[in-house]
Coordinates of C-alpha atoms in Angstrom, one line a residue:
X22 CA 0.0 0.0 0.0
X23 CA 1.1 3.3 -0.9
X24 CA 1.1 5.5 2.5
X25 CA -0.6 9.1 1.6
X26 CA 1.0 11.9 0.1
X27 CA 0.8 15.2 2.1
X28 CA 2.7 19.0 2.2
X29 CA 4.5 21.0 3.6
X30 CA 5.1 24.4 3.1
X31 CA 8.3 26.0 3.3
X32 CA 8.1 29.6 2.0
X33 CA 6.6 29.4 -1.1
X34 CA 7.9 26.0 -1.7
X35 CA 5.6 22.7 -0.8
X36 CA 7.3 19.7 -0.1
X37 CA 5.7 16.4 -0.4
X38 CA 6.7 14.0 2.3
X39 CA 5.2 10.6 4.1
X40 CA 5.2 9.1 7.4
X41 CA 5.2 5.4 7.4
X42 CA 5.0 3.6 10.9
X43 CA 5.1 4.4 14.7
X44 CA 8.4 2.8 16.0
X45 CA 9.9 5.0 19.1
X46 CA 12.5 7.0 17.1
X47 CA 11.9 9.3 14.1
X48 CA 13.9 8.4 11.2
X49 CA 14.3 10.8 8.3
X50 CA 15.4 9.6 4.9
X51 CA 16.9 12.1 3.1
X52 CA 17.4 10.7 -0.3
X53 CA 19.6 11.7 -3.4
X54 CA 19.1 13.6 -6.5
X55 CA 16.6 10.7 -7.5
X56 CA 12.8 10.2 -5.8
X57 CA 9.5 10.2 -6.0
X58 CA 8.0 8.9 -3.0
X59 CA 4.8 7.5 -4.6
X60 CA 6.7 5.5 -7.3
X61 CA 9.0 4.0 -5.0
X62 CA 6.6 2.0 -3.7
X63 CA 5.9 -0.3 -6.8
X64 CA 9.2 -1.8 -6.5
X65 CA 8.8 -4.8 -3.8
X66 CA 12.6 -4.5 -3.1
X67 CA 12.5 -0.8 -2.0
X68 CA 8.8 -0.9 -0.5
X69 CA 10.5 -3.9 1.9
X70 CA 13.7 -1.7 2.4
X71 CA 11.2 1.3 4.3
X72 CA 8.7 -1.0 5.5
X73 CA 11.4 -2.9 7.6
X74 CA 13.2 0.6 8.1
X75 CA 9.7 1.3 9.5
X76 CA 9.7 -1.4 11.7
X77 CA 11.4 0.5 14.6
X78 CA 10.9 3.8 13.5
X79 CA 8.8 6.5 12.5
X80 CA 9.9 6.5 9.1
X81 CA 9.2 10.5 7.2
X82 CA 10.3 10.2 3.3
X83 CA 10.1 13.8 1.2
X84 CA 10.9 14.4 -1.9
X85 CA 13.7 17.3 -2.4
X86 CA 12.7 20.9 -3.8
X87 CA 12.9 20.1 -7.5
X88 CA 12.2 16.6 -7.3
X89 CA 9.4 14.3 -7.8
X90 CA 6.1 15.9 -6.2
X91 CA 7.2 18.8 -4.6
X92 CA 7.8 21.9 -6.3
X93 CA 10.2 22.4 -9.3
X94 CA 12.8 25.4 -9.2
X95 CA 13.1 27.4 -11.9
X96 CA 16.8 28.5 -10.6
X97 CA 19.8 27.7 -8.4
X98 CA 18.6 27.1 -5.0
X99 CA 21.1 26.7 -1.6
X100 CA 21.8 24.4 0.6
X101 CA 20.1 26.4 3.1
X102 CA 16.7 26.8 1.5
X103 CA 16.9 22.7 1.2
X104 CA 17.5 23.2 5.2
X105 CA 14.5 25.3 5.6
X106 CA 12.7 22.2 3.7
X107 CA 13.5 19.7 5.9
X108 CA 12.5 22.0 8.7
X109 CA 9.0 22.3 7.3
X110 CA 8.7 18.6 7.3
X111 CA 10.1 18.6 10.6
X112 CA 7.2 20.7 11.7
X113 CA 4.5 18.9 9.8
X114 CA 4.8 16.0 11.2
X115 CA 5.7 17.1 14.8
X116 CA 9.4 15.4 14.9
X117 CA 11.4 17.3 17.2
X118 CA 14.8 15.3 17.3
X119 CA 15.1 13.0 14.5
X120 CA 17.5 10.2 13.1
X121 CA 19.0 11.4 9.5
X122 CA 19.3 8.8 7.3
X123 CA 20.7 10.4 4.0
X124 CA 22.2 8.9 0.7
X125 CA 24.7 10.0 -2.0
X126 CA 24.1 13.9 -2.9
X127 CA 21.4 14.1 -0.1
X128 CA 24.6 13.7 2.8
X129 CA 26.3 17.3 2.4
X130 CA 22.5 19.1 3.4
X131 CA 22.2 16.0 6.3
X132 CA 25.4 16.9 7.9
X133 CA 25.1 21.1 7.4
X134 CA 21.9 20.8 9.0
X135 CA 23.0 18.3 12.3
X136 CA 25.9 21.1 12.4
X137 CA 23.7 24.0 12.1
X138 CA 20.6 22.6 14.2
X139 CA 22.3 19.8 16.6
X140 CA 19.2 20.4 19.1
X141 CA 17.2 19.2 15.8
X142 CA 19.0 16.0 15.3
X143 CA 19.3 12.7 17.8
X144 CA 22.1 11.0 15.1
X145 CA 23.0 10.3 11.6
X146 CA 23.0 7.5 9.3
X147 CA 24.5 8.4 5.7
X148 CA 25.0 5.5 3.5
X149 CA 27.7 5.8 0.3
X150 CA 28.0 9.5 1.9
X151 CA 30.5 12.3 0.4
X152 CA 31.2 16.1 1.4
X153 CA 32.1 17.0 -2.1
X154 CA 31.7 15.4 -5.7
X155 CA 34.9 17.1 -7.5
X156 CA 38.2 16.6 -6.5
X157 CA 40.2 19.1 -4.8
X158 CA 43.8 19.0 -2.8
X159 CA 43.6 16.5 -0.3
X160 CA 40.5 14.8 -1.9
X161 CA 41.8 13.5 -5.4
X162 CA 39.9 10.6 -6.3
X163 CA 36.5 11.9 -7.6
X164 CA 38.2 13.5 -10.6
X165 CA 38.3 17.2 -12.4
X166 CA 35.3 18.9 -13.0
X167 CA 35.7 18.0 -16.8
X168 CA 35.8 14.1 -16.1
X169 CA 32.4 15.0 -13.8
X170 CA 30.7 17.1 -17.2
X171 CA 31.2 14.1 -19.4
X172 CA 29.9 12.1 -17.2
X173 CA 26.9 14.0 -16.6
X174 CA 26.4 14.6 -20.1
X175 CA 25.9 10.8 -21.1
X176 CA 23.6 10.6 -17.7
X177 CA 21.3 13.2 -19.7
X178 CA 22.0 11.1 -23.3
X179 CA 20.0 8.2 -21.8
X180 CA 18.0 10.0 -19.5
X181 CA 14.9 8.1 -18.6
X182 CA 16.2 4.4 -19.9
X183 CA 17.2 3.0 -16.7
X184 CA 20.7 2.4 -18.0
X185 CA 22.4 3.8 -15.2
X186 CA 21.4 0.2 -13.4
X187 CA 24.5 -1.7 -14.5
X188 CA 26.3 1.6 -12.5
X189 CA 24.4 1.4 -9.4
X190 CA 23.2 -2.1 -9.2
X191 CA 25.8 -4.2 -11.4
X192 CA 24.6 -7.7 -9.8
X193 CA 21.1 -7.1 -11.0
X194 CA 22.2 -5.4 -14.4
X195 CA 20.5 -7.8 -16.5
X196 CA 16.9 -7.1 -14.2
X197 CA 15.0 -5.7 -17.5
X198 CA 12.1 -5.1 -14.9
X199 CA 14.5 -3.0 -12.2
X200 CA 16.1 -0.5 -15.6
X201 CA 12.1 -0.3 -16.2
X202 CA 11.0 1.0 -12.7
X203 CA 14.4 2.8 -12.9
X204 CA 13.9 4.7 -16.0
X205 CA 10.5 5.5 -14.8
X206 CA 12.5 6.9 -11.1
X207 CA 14.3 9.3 -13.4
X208 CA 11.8 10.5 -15.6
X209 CA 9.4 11.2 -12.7
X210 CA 12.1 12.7 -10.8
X211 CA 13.4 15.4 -12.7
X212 CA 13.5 16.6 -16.4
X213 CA 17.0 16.6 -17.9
X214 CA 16.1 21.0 -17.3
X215 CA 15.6 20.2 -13.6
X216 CA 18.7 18.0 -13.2
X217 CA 21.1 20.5 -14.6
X218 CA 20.6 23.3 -11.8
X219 CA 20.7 20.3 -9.0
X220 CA 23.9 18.9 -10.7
X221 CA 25.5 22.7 -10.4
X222 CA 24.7 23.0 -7.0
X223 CA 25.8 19.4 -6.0
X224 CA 29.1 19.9 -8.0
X225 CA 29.8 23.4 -5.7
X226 CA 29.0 21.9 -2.5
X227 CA 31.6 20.9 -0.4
X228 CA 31.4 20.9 3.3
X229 CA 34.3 18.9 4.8
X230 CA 34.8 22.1 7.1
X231 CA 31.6 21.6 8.4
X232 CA 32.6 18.1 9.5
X233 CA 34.3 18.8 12.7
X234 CA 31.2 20.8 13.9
X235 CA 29.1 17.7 13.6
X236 CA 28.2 16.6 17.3
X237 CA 25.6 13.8 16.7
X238 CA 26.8 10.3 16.5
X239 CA 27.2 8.9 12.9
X240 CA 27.0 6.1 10.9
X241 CA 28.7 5.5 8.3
X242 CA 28.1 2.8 5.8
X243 CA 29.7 2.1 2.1
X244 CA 30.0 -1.1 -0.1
X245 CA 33.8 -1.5 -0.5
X246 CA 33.7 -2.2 -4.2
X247 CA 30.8 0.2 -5.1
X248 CA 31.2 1.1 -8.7
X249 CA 28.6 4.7 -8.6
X250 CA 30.4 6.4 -5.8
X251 CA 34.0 5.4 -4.5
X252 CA 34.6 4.5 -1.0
X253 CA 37.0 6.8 -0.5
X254 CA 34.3 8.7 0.5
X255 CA 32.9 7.5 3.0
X256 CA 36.7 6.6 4.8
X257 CA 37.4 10.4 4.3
X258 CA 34.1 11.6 6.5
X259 CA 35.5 8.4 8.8
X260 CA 38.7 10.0 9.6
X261 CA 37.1 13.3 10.1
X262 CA 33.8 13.2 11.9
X263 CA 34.1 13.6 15.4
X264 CA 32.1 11.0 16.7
X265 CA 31.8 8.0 13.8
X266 CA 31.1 4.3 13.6
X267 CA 32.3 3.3 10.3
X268 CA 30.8 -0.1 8.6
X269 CA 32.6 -1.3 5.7
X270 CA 30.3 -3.6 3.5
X271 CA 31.4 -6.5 0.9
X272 CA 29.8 -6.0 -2.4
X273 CA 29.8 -3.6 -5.6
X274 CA 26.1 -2.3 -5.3
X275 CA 25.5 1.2 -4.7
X276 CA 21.0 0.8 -4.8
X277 CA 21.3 0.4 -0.9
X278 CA 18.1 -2.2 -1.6
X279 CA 19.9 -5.3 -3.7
X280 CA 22.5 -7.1 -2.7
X281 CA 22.7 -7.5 1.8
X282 CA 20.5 -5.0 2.3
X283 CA 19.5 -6.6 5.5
X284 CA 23.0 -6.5 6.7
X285 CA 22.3 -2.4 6.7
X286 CA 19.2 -2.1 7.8
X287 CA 20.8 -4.8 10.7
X288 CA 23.2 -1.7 11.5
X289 CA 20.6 1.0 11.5
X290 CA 18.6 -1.2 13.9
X291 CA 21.1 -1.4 16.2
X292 CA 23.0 2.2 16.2
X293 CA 19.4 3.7 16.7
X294 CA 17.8 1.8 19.2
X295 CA 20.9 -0.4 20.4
X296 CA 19.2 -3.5 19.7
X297 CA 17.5 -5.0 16.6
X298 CA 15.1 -7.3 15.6
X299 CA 15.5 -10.3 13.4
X300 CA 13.8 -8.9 9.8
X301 CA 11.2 -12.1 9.9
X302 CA 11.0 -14.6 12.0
X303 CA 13.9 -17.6 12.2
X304 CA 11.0 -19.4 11.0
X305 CA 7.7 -18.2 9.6
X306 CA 4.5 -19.5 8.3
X307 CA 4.3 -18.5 4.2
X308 CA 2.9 -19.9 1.0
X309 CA 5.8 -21.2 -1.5
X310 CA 5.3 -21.1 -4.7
X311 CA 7.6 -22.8 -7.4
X312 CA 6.4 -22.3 -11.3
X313 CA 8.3 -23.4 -14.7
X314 CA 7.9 -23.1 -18.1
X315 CA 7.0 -26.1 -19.6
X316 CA 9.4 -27.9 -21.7
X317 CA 11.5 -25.2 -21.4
X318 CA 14.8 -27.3 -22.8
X319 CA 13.0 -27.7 -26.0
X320 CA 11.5 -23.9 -26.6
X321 CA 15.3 -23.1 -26.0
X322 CA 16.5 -25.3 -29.0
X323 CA 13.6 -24.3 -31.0
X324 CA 14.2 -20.7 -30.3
X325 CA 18.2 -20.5 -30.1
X326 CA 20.0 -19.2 -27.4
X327 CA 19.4 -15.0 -28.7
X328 CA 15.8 -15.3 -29.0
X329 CA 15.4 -18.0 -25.7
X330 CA 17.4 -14.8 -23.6
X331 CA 14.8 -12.4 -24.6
X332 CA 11.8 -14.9 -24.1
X333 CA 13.3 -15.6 -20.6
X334 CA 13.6 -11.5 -19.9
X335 CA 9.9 -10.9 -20.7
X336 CA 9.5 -14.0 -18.6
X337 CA 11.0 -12.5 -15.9
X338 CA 9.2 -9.1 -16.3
X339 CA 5.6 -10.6 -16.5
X340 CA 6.4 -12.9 -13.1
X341 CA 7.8 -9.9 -11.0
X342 CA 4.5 -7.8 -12.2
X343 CA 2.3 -10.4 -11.1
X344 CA 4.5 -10.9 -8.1
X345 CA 4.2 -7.2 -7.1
X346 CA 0.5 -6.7 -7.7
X347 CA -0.2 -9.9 -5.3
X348 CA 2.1 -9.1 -2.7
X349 CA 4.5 -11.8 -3.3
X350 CA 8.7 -11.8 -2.3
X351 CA 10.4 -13.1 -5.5
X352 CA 13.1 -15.1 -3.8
X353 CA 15.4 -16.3 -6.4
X354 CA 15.2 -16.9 -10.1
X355 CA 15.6 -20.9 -11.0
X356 CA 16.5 -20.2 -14.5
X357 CA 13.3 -21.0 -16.4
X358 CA 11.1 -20.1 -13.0
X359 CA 11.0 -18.4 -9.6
X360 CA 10.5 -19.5 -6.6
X361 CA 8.3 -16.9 -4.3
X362 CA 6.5 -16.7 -1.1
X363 CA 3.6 -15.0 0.1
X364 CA 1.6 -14.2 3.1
X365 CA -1.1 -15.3 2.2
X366 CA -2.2 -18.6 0.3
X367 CA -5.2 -17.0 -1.4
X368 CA -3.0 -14.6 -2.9
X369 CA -0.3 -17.0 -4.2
X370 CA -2.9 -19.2 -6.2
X371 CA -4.4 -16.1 -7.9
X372 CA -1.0 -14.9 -8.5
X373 CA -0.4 -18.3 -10.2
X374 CA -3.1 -17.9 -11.9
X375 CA -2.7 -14.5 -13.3
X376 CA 1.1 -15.5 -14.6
X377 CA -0.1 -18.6 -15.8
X378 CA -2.5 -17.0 -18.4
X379 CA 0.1 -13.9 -18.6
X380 CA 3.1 -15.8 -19.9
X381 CA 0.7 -17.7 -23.2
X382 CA 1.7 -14.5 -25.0
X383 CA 5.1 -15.6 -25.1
X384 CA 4.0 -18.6 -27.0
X385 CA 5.1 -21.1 -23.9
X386 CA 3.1 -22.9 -20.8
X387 CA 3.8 -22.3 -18.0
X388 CA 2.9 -25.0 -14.7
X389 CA 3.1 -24.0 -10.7
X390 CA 3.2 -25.8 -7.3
X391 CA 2.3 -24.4 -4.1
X392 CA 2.5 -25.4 -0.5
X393 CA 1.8 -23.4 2.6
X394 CA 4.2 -24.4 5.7
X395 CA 6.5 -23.1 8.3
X396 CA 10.1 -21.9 6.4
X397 CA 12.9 -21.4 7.4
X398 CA 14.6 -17.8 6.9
X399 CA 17.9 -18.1 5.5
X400 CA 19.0 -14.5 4.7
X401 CA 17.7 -13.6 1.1
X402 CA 16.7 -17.1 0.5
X403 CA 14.0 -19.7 2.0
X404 CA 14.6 -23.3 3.5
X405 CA 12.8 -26.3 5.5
X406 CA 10.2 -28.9 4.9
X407 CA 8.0 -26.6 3.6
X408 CA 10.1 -25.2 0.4
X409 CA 10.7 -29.1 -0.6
X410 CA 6.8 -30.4 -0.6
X411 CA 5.8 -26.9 -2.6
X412 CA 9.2 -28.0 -5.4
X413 CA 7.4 -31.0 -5.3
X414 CA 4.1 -30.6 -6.1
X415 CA 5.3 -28.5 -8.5
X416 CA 7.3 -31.0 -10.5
X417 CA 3.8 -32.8 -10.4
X418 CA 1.8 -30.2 -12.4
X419 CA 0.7 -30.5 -15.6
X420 CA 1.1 -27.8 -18.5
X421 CA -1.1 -24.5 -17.4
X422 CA -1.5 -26.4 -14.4
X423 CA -1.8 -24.8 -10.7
X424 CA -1.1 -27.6 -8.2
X425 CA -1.8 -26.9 -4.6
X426 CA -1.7 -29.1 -1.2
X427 CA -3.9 -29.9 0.6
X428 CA -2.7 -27.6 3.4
X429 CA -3.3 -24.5 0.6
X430 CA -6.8 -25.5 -0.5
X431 CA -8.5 -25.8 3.2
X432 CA -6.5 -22.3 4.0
X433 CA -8.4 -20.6 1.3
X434 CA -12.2 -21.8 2.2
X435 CA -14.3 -19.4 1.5
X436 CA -12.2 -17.1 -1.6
X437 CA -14.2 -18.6 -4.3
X438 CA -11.6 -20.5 -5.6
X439 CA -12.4 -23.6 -7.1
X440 CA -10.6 -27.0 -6.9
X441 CA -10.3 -30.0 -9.2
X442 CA -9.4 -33.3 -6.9
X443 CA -5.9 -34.5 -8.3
X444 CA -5.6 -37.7 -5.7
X445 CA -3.0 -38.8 -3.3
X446 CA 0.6 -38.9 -4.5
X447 CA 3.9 -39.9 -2.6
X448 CA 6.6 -37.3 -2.5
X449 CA 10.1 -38.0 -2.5
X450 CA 12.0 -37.3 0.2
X451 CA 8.6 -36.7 2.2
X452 CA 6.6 -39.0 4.6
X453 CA 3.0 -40.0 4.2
X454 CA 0.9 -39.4 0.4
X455 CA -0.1 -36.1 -0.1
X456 CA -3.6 -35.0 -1.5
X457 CA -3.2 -32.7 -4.6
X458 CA -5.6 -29.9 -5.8
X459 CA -5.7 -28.3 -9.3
X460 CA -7.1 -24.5 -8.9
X461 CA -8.9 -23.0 -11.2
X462 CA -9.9 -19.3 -12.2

């Protein structure tokens, strides 16, 4: 669900902000050049990043000045006025001492304002952080201006394609749905107009002088081997903040929501509150869901390997729309397949269902299993009893066949789905014989 839109006014300026949760300490996200608080809800992957950032917090998001819903400028504007637009939220939503949780280009106006208002500001968390863009003596690795222009100018070249994912997120580069949600970030964002003015004023602002002033206890958090934003960074605000924890991440991902994104939201947890709790449950009741095209070794023969890629892309696009419209966690691609969970049975079968008659475009079949039991949480990924019976069923389908358990069908009494009686079957590795249901629409 996407939590209501509401304003701010600062000046003549309205800000658009949300306030998800109602944990004990208010977090603030204060995000990069990039957002649009409404849109970044359709992407499961972020909505879980600030629904379990929301967990133990009063999570506020607001889009920038410029950016997404709130007002465009029409010239250069400071980081002060940005200031004076956080303090509007600040007021709107009754926060007096907040957490600052800031990212890339939105750290410099984080740290200016915990300097400039420290009563305002309980601590601050600034992921891939920087105090200035361009290098400068003494902070020589983000290259010249020049190298910084030509970079920018093939950011406006393919301006609203997504492309940048294979900068920011080079382990999901080949995610054709992630560039398409992407692309859509940036156009609803900013227009390549809009971008310009906040590129000049990111490119001018430099506030490593400020850093000493900062009094509130920091976090600091970078992935070693980011490709978008070197963490050089992030060790130079390290040496010279006052009062830092420094975390030091594996990985190359700079989208702070792929790759261990638990592992920071872990950190958060525990620098805010001093304590954390687990993301889900060590174990947890959930519907697994296993689907596969159908004679999927053939259509790739048939096809060849260019034309099976492509058919597996829009695959892969089709099942993480259906996924995302029925609340289900895609937890790992098996090639031809997915396996997902969901919270709720009912959901999973129409899910199936949808994506079963959603993929018959592509010209294949596609077949699903589903079982609902207790699973084991195993970081990204799922384990236990329950995750073998559901790949077992499914392996029992038939083409543009929906295959539930027993366990699913009397969960769902009452949804108006209806149930074709597939008899008893042993499954391997399991005790007992197993009753098997086919849904249908």
């Amino acid at each position: 669900m996407v939590p209501e839109t509401r304003y701010a006014r600062a000046g003549d300026v309205h800000i658009a902000y949300q306030v998800v949760g109602d944990g004990p300490v208010d977090v603030v996200y204060v995000p990069p050049q990039l957002q649009q608080v409404e849109h970044l809800w359709t992407e499961p992957r972020v909505a879980a990043f600030f629904e379990r950032l929301a967990r133990f917090s009063r999570l506020v998001l607001f889009d920038r000045r410029g950016t997404g819903l709130s007002d465009p400028i029409a010239a250069r504007t400071t980081l002060e006025d940005q200031m004076e637009d956080l303090d509007a939220v600040l007021d709107a939503v009754g926060s007096e001492r907040p957490a600052l949780f800031a990212q890339a280009e939105g750290s410099p106006m984080a740290m200016l304002y915990a300097a400039t208002h420290p009563e305002r500001v309980r601590a601050l968390v600034l992921y891939a952080g920087m105090a200035r863009v361009t290098a400068a003596p003494g902070y020589e690795w983000p290259g010249a201006p020049a190298e910084r222009e030509a970079r920018i100018a093939d950011i406006f070249a393919h301006w609203g394609g997504g492309e940048r994912v294979a900068l920011i997120a080079p382990s999901h580069a080949d995610d054709a749905a992630l560039r398409r949600w992407f692309g859509k970030l940036e156009r609803l964002s900013a227009s390549p107009g809009a971008l310009r003015l906040l590129f000049d004023i990111a490119g001018e602002t430099d506030v490593r002088e400020v850093l000493p002033s900062i009094r509130a206890p920091t976090l600091l958090l970078h992935r070693r081997d980011d490709l978008a934003i070197d963490v050089r960074h992030s060790r130079y605000l390290a040496a010279h903040l006052p009062d830092a924890r420094y975390v030091e991440l594996p990985g190359r991902d700079n989208l702070v929501v792929v790759g261990d994104s638990e592992r920071i939201l872990v950190e958060v947890e525990r620098f805010l509150t001093g304590t954390h709790t687990p993301p889900e449950a060590d174990r947890v009741l959930a519907t697994v869901m296993f689907t596969d095209i159908v004679g999927s070794t053939e259509t790739a023969a048939r096809l060849g390997d260019r034309a099976w890629r492509e058919l597996l892309a829009r695959h892969d696009e089709l099942s993480r729309a259906q996924l995302a419209r029925f609340r289900g966690r895609a937890v790992k691609s098996l090639g031809d397949g997915w396996l997902a969970t969901f919270d709720g049975p009912a959901r999973a079968i129409r899910c199936a269902l949808e994506l079963r008659d959603a993929v018959r475009e592509l010209g294949v079949e596609l077949r699903a299993g589903l079982h609902t039991g207790e699973c084991e949480a195993m970081g990204d990924d799922v384990g236990g009893l329950a995750v073998h019976i559901g790949a077992r069923v499914g392996a029992l389908a038939a083409p543009r066949e929906v295959l539930v358990s027993n366990t699913v069908k009397d969960l769902v009494v009452g949804s108006g789905i209806d149930f074709a009686d597939r008899g008893e079957h042993a499954l391997k590795g399991v005790p007992g014989t197993w009753r098997l249901w086919a849904a249908r629409s």
